[in-house]
Each structure stands twice: as structure tokens, then as C-alpha cells.
XYZ file of C-alpha atoms in Angstrom:
435
model
C 99.484 95.038 86.632
C 100.764 92.919 83.842
C 101.319 94.151 80.506
C 101.237 90.723 78.712
C 97.692 90.596 77.702
C 95.323 89.553 74.565
C 94.854 92.528 72.411
C 91.317 92.006 70.694
C 90.901 93.742 68.007
C 87.314 96.301 68.016
C 86.332 94.354 64.132
C 84.330 90.899 64.583
C 84.234 90.891 68.490
C 82.365 87.714 69.345
C 80.939 86.405 72.495
C 83.373 83.143 72.733
C 86.015 83.959 70.014
C 86.543 87.213 72.549
C 85.130 85.931 75.782
C 86.771 86.305 79.197
C 89.129 83.454 79.864
C 88.673 81.612 83.482
C 90.053 83.315 86.147
C 93.731 81.930 86.804
C 95.837 81.204 89.666
C 98.663 83.077 88.372
C 100.926 80.623 90.065
C 103.919 78.242 88.713
C 102.570 74.002 88.322
C 102.979 72.046 90.953
C 106.563 69.936 90.081
C 104.670 66.564 91.536
C 101.882 67.270 88.700
C 104.456 68.250 86.511
C 106.383 65.059 86.901
C 103.394 62.834 86.607
C 102.852 64.476 83.160
C 106.304 64.242 81.620
C 106.485 60.216 82.867
C 102.819 59.765 81.076
C 103.709 61.974 77.614
C 104.513 58.748 75.587
C 100.561 57.500 76.361
C 99.655 57.792 72.789
C 96.041 56.684 73.241
C 93.753 58.604 74.783
C 91.065 57.500 77.689
C 88.007 56.013 77.100
C 84.993 57.999 77.016
C 84.660 59.369 80.138
C 87.503 58.449 81.699
C 89.420 55.085 82.621
C 88.669 53.538 85.881
C 91.708 55.106 87.978
C 90.762 59.231 86.976
C 86.723 58.240 87.459
C 87.379 56.302 90.558
C 89.665 59.223 92.056
C 86.827 61.780 91.236
C 84.241 59.272 93.154
C 86.611 59.743 95.993
C 87.064 63.393 95.553
C 82.857 63.747 96.451
C 82.555 61.189 99.036
C 85.289 63.789 101.575
C 82.863 65.881 100.499
C 79.728 64.297 101.651
C 78.380 63.135 97.965
C 77.895 58.985 98.067
C 79.402 58.700 94.789
C 81.002 55.355 92.304
C 83.247 54.923 89.410
C 80.290 53.996 87.523
C 78.724 57.418 88.664
C 81.387 59.795 86.851
C 82.122 61.085 83.624
C 85.300 62.589 82.589
C 86.062 64.764 79.736
C 88.925 67.426 78.510
C 87.485 70.395 79.632
C 84.067 71.898 81.034
C 82.679 73.595 78.308
C 82.615 69.999 76.220
C 81.150 67.929 79.205
C 78.665 70.863 79.532
C 77.827 70.726 75.800
C 77.314 67.177 76.500
C 75.023 67.519 79.919
C 72.571 70.264 78.241
C 72.297 68.113 74.792
C 71.412 64.728 76.959
C 68.804 66.265 78.901
C 67.450 68.228 76.496
C 64.376 71.582 77.066
C 65.079 75.133 77.496
C 67.848 76.205 80.228
C 67.567 78.275 82.754
C 70.564 80.326 84.034
C 71.239 83.004 86.988
C 71.660 86.595 85.908
C 75.177 86.982 86.031
C 76.548 83.742 85.170
C 79.510 82.324 83.826
C 80.648 83.668 80.178
C 81.233 80.118 79.295
C 78.124 78.835 79.843
C 75.531 80.669 77.357
C 77.147 79.761 74.547
C 76.883 75.691 75.267
C 73.125 76.084 74.590
C 73.702 78.492 71.669
C 75.833 75.716 69.906
C 72.657 73.350 70.638
C 70.139 76.184 69.748
C 68.594 76.071 72.718
C 66.762 79.006 74.181
C 68.518 80.341 77.559
C 66.359 81.787 79.982
C 68.438 84.613 82.714
C 67.072 84.845 86.010
C 67.719 87.282 88.634
C 69.702 86.935 91.548
C 69.129 88.390 95.094
C 70.991 91.055 96.406
C 73.568 88.824 98.747
C 74.843 86.936 96.443
C 74.963 85.782 92.641
C 75.258 82.225 91.052
C 71.552 81.183 92.591
C 68.539 82.321 91.106
C 66.195 84.114 93.348
C 63.158 81.443 93.849
C 60.350 83.835 93.356
C 61.941 84.953 90.562
C 62.591 81.152 89.016
C 59.134 80.174 89.646
C 57.679 83.343 87.769
C 60.176 83.193 84.801
C 58.822 78.843 84.496
C 55.737 79.973 84.507
C 56.202 83.507 82.074
C 58.480 80.221 79.361
C 55.755 77.604 79.660
C 52.904 79.849 78.859
C 55.092 81.389 75.617
C 55.458 77.614 74.642
C 58.710 76.880 75.753
C 59.840 73.882 77.966
C 61.975 74.937 80.995
C 63.991 71.476 82.069
C 67.552 72.365 83.175
C 68.694 75.210 85.590
C 72.187 75.815 85.905
C 73.259 76.976 88.973
C 76.748 77.572 90.793
C 77.111 78.109 94.596
C 80.268 79.604 94.859
C 80.532 81.902 92.164
C 82.070 82.928 88.857
C 81.337 86.110 88.221
C 80.270 87.471 91.428
C 83.147 85.274 93.908
C 80.303 84.901 96.139
C 79.176 81.927 98.329
C 75.007 81.285 98.162
C 73.327 80.345 101.800
C 72.449 77.551 102.581
C 69.087 78.606 102.852
C 68.976 80.191 99.805
C 70.212 76.878 97.964
C 67.521 75.045 99.122
C 64.571 77.356 98.646
C 65.895 77.438 94.913
C 66.579 73.895 94.586
C 63.285 72.953 96.031
C 61.267 75.213 93.321
C 63.184 73.838 90.419
C 62.727 70.020 91.600
C 58.809 70.920 92.083
C 58.912 72.364 88.702
C 60.430 69.422 87.270
C 63.665 70.852 86.351
C 67.099 68.857 86.885
C 69.577 71.370 88.704
C 73.703 71.277 87.114
C 75.534 72.256 89.721
C 78.844 73.699 88.801
C 81.310 73.589 91.710
C 84.528 74.481 89.967
C 85.056 76.845 92.614
C 83.684 75.487 96.107
C 87.325 74.733 96.819
C 88.326 78.242 96.426
C 86.878 79.786 99.431
C 88.921 82.965 101.113
C 88.045 82.092 104.524
C 87.239 78.286 105.009
C 86.160 78.041 108.248
C 83.811 80.911 108.095
C 81.698 80.302 105.007
C 79.543 77.361 104.501
C 79.080 75.877 101.286
C 76.571 74.136 100.634
C 76.286 71.313 97.305
C 72.879 71.119 95.556
C 73.657 67.245 95.573
C 73.305 66.990 99.148
C 69.784 68.138 99.239
C 68.324 66.946 95.940
C 70.420 63.352 95.549
C 68.009 61.881 92.308
C 67.559 65.546 90.690
C 71.009 67.110 90.668
C 74.039 66.647 88.419
C 77.382 68.222 89.446
C 80.230 69.739 87.514
C 83.668 70.542 88.641
C 86.760 72.048 86.444
C 89.714 70.719 87.968
C 91.589 74.177 87.088
C 89.238 75.397 89.526
C 91.798 74.820 92.587
C 93.708 71.475 91.605
C 95.433 71.695 88.577
C 96.757 74.124 86.001
C 94.320 75.977 83.914
C 96.321 74.769 80.770
C 94.928 71.195 80.929
C 91.685 70.161 80.059
C 90.437 68.135 82.851
C 86.706 68.298 83.898
C 84.408 65.890 85.834
C 81.054 65.155 86.368
C 78.991 63.420 89.034
C 75.703 62.037 87.996
C 72.707 60.979 90.482
C 74.086 57.735 92.136
C 72.401 54.733 89.766
C 69.178 52.957 91.107
C 66.687 50.553 89.529
C 64.865 53.318 88.124
C 67.623 54.161 86.096
C 68.782 50.831 85.112
C 68.311 50.647 81.745
C 70.284 52.611 79.942
C 68.380 53.933 77.468
C 66.661 56.917 79.704
C 70.267 57.028 81.802
C 71.299 60.604 81.246
C 74.832 59.688 82.244
C 74.961 57.143 79.297
C 73.574 59.672 76.469
C 76.470 62.270 78.050
C 79.142 59.317 77.153
C 77.700 59.391 73.711
C 77.781 62.569 73.086
C 81.243 62.910 74.210
C 82.315 59.910 71.813
C 80.475 61.721 68.789
C 82.786 64.879 70.054
C 85.916 62.897 70.474
C 86.075 64.085 73.473
C 88.177 61.719 75.125
C 90.742 63.021 78.182
C 94.187 62.966 76.536
C 96.117 59.971 78.338
C 98.972 61.787 79.497
C 96.592 63.964 81.840
C 94.934 60.988 83.032
C 97.658 60.561 86.323
C 98.156 63.918 87.036
C 94.820 64.176 87.270
C 93.728 61.153 89.447
C 97.005 62.379 91.650
C 94.649 65.775 92.191
C 92.223 64.450 92.917
C 93.197 62.185 95.204
C 94.390 65.135 97.097
C 97.899 64.414 98.619
C 99.279 66.952 100.717
C 101.494 69.174 97.714
C 97.680 69.048 96.389
C 95.787 70.789 98.972
C 98.772 72.990 100.544
C 98.525 74.523 97.148
C 94.911 75.141 96.973
C 94.944 76.765 100.525
C 97.259 78.563 99.805
C 96.544 79.704 96.325
C 92.948 80.636 97.443
C 94.356 82.871 100.802
C 96.544 84.852 98.650
C 93.578 85.433 96.167
C 91.166 86.155 99.197
C 93.170 88.594 100.620
C 94.377 90.551 97.156
C 90.764 90.494 95.958
C 89.905 92.074 99.301
C 92.327 94.745 99.053
C 90.421 94.900 95.213
C 87.379 95.197 96.791
C 88.016 98.248 99.025
C 89.436 99.797 96.427
C 86.142 99.660 94.615
C 84.306 100.638 97.412
C 86.495 103.591 97.669
C 85.999 105.070 94.846
C 82.559 104.776 95.021
C 81.719 101.392 92.652
C 79.894 98.673 94.388
C 80.613 95.047 94.868
C 79.982 91.994 96.645
C 82.391 90.612 99.582
C 84.463 88.316 97.417
C 84.347 84.850 98.975
C 85.714 82.320 96.549
C 87.638 82.528 93.277
C 90.073 84.902 91.590
C 88.094 88.061 90.645
C 85.722 90.968 91.788
C 82.562 91.764 90.168
C 82.176 95.214 89.781
C 79.272 97.776 89.478
C 80.408 100.989 88.520
C 77.192 103.015 87.997
C 77.894 105.073 90.308
C 80.527 106.417 88.827
C 78.540 107.061 85.127
C 78.849 110.793 85.030
C 83.152 110.519 85.433
C 82.615 107.701 82.928
C 80.539 109.200 80.345
C 82.843 111.890 80.137
C 85.320 109.554 78.735
C 82.991 108.434 76.084
C 82.340 105.509 78.308
C 78.400 104.691 78.134
C 77.800 101.143 78.508
C 79.821 97.221 79.876
C 81.625 96.997 76.268
C 83.327 100.610 76.337
C 84.258 100.008 80.114
C 85.848 96.772 79.589
C 87.987 98.836 76.072
C 88.278 101.425 78.375
C 89.646 99.041 81.593
C 91.847 96.866 79.318
C 93.312 99.715 77.734
C 94.265 101.808 80.846
C 95.450 98.504 83.150
C 97.197 96.889 80.707
C 94.959 93.719 81.523
C 91.785 91.948 80.586
C 88.649 93.311 82.110
C 85.425 91.510 80.856
C 82.505 93.483 80.908
C 78.839 92.651 82.479
C 77.731 92.052 78.836
C 79.748 88.627 78.827
C 78.152 87.189 81.709
C 74.959 87.745 80.597
C 73.579 91.464 82.268
C 72.689 94.068 80.556
C 74.966 95.884 78.011
C 73.738 99.346 79.762
C 74.931 98.277 82.887
C 78.546 99.577 83.724
C 79.740 96.169 85.095
C 83.353 94.329 85.116
C 85.257 91.652 86.414
C 88.712 91.759 87.931
C 90.957 88.995 87.970
C 93.410 88.968 90.845
C 95.651 87.152 89.443
C 96.783 90.150 87.343
C 97.958 91.831 90.699
C 100.429 89.129 91.677
C 103.356 89.672 89.448
C 104.342 89.889 86.256
C 107.562 87.566 86.563
C 107.341 83.848 88.023
C 110.067 84.650 90.781
C 106.960 87.837 92.077
C 104.499 85.027 91.486
C 105.809 82.377 94.100
C 107.077 85.536 96.506
C 103.104 86.060 96.636
C 101.917 82.497 96.927
C 104.583 82.437 100.235
C 103.398 85.261 101.854
C 100.681 85.627 104.111
C 99.981 89.760 103.542
C 100.881 89.552 99.932
C 99.110 93.029 99.546
C 102.095 94.294 101.664
C 104.716 92.605 98.894
C 106.238 95.770 97.162
C 105.324 94.663 93.349
C 101.939 93.458 94.611
C 101.438 97.077 96.773
C 102.540 99.145 93.575
C 99.534 97.131 91.377
C 97.143 97.652 93.802
C 98.087 101.194 93.775
C 98.109 101.560 90.272
C 94.882 99.532 90.226
C 93.126 102.268 92.578
C 94.466 105.082 90.720
C 92.956 104.234 87.552
C 89.395 104.113 89.328
C 89.856 107.466 91.107
C 89.866 109.283 87.998
C 87.193 107.646 87.028
C 85.357 109.474 89.913
C 87.338 112.517 89.943
C 89.164 112.318 92.459
C 92.697 111.708 90.542
C 95.595 112.834 92.644
C 93.933 112.809 95.852
C 93.707 109.671 96.943
C 95.619 106.843 94.733
C 98.518 106.656 97.274
C 96.343 106.976 100.276
C 94.291 104.099 99.279
C 97.105 101.431 98.817
C 97.836 102.908 102.674
C 94.067 102.021 103.349
C 93.687 98.806 101.376
C 96.856 97.289 103.373
C 94.716 98.178 106.277
C 91.446 96.750 105.597
C 93.140 93.105 104.713
C 94.963 93.108 107.367
C 92.144 93.646 109.693
C 90.493 91.034 107.405
């Protein structure tokens, strides 16, 4: 595992300042994107609020290719997903509903605005989308208590659970939300990171409820480096009913981004537009990155199950969300009784950040954590590049060693230390070769 971790002091540990970073690819920047950024380095002016026409046209084309009718005037760009989500929540007003668990960066936006945020349970088969019946009951309860639910956030390709919601569940949840007068913000940051794209069906809520869904995408999910803050939102297409401008949520969002000074840096725009155009170098990197993280995620998932933990099979993204509740006895013997203590223990033991489930809206007493797969790809740029080029990265010596150490750490918690650490690596290889 990587040792260059950000240590967090126990005093003053806040949910935002010490929250988990987004999962990173752990791979070098594409030369073409780096060259475009360097060529635009002398641009001294930022993009206009919401992004310039070239950037917005590129984003519109990105969604057209995914079956969503989009024009430049339906698009807003911002320097990162958090300020864009903040502006979207502020533009719509009302209380917010979120699936449990949900991405760690969602809830702070509602808190900054002083908006109530209510978590809704997800079904057993996936995360990211609330159970429709639980959603209806939560809306009823909020209104009975005097609340004003107006927004539902979902992620069909989910962080933290790494699952993809089945289309029928997405349809039922969206129909329930729209029937209750909720607008839906669909975070589709991870839609282009499917581990098995030919076997996984991803349905955007905007395909079913085009007038009631705003799509949000952080380009760092698959297209640009995580260090480049760029995100785009697709609003419902303009109609005569929305042409007055005063009630237009897109216009409100632009006002809020302008007030925040949340403008896309000029030098980033050409590279972002190039990435959104999806030339071969960008799409090839996205495919190979998804493949590598999928193979490693399958190995991590198997190690969790072998140690007695529980986790949904990962389908997208760069992480595995594990429930180590079945190991509660072994954890308690080490002084670990909640997810914060589990986070501290595993971060120290593995030498890489392992955020606990409380960061994602889960109960503090639930022993859940998110493992990020980038930590297994190597410590150096050379090792990570080698991982990217491999069809079976889990068999590379540095990746296999990291997986073996990970399995040994979990075995310690389950009381199997010394019995299955090395065989676990062999088992992991066999499982991922077949999968």
C-alpha cells in the first residue's frame, strides 16, 4: 500500500476539513491534456460565468452521445463539483433528500446553506438510489413535521458503494420523486468508469424524466486529472414555460456561481473541452483505467468476503464499500467499536486513508469503510503506469504484494492472521481471472 498519506490530527477533526478525497485514478496525466493546459497557460482571464461557448458546446456533445438532447444554453460549467452543487441546491430551495450512504461531499453543501438534509435507505442490491417506498414515507414524514422537501440527489453509478442501480429501480424512484413534486439532481460523475461496460446497463434519470432532472458530472471521474477542478451540469432543455428567465433555475445557478466567483480558470478550459469531445486518447485512457480499477476492486472485494466481511460487488468507480460488522468481536478486542475508530485503525494499519462510513452518512455505530483501489496500483509513477498497461494488474508483483498485505490486515481482524494471508493472494488472482 502507498505510504504517502495525509495524516489527520485527532483534535478538531471535522467532517469537511478531514473528509475523504474523491477516489483518484493514481495514474499520470495524459500528455495531450497536459500540452493543451501548457499552451493556454498565458490566458489571464477566467471563462465567463457558466463557461464559454466552446466548453459548453463540448459538454452538450458529450450528453448528445449518451442519448440526452442538449444544447450549449442548457449547460453550466464550474470549477469543481462542490461549488456547482452548492449553486444548484441554492437555486432550487427547499429541503434535500439523499440516499444512505451517499458521497461524502454532498451533505456539507446543504449544511453551508442551512438546509435540512434527510437520508433515505437504499435497497439491498445497490446504493446511490433510495428505496422508492422509503422515499415516499420520508417525504410524508417531513411534510407532516412542517418541512419542505424539494430536491432529491441520486447517483446511478455510485460513490461510495461502487454499484450501478438497476434501470427498474431508477425508474420507480424517479417516478415516486416526481409524483411528490421533487426535482432530481443526478450525479453521473462515475458513469464512464463501468468495470464491465458491455454487461452493465446504466440508465440516466434524465432519459425518463427529462423535465425534472438536472445532471451533474465532475470531469475528474473519468476524463481529467483529479487535481483539475472542472464540473458541468445539464439542465432540462429550455421550453416556452422556462423562457421568462426569472424562474429559470439555470439563470439562478449562474447568478450564484458569479456571486461566489466560481469561474472556470481560463487555462483549464481548452483541455476540458478536448476531454469532453472524447478523442481516442481520452477514451482509451478511460477504458483502461476502468478495467484496471475493476480488476483490483474485484480482488479487494474477494479479500473482504474471505475475511468474513460484507460488500456489494463493485461495478464502477475506484473503490469498495465494506461492512466489517461481522468482525465486530475481533475489532472490539482492538478497541474498535465504531466507524471512526475503524477508520483510524485501518488508516494506520494500511498506511493509506480508509474513510469510515460515518463520512458517507451511515450510522457511526456501523462498522463500514471505503477502500480506494488507487492505493494498490503502486508507489511510483513507473509502477502505476505498468499497472495501467496490464490486462491482469493484480498479478503484477507490486499490486499482488499490496493485495496480500491488505488481506493479511483483514485476517488479523477476523482472527485468521497467519493462516490465509498468502493463500488469499492466490485466491484473489484465481477469482479475478475468472471475473
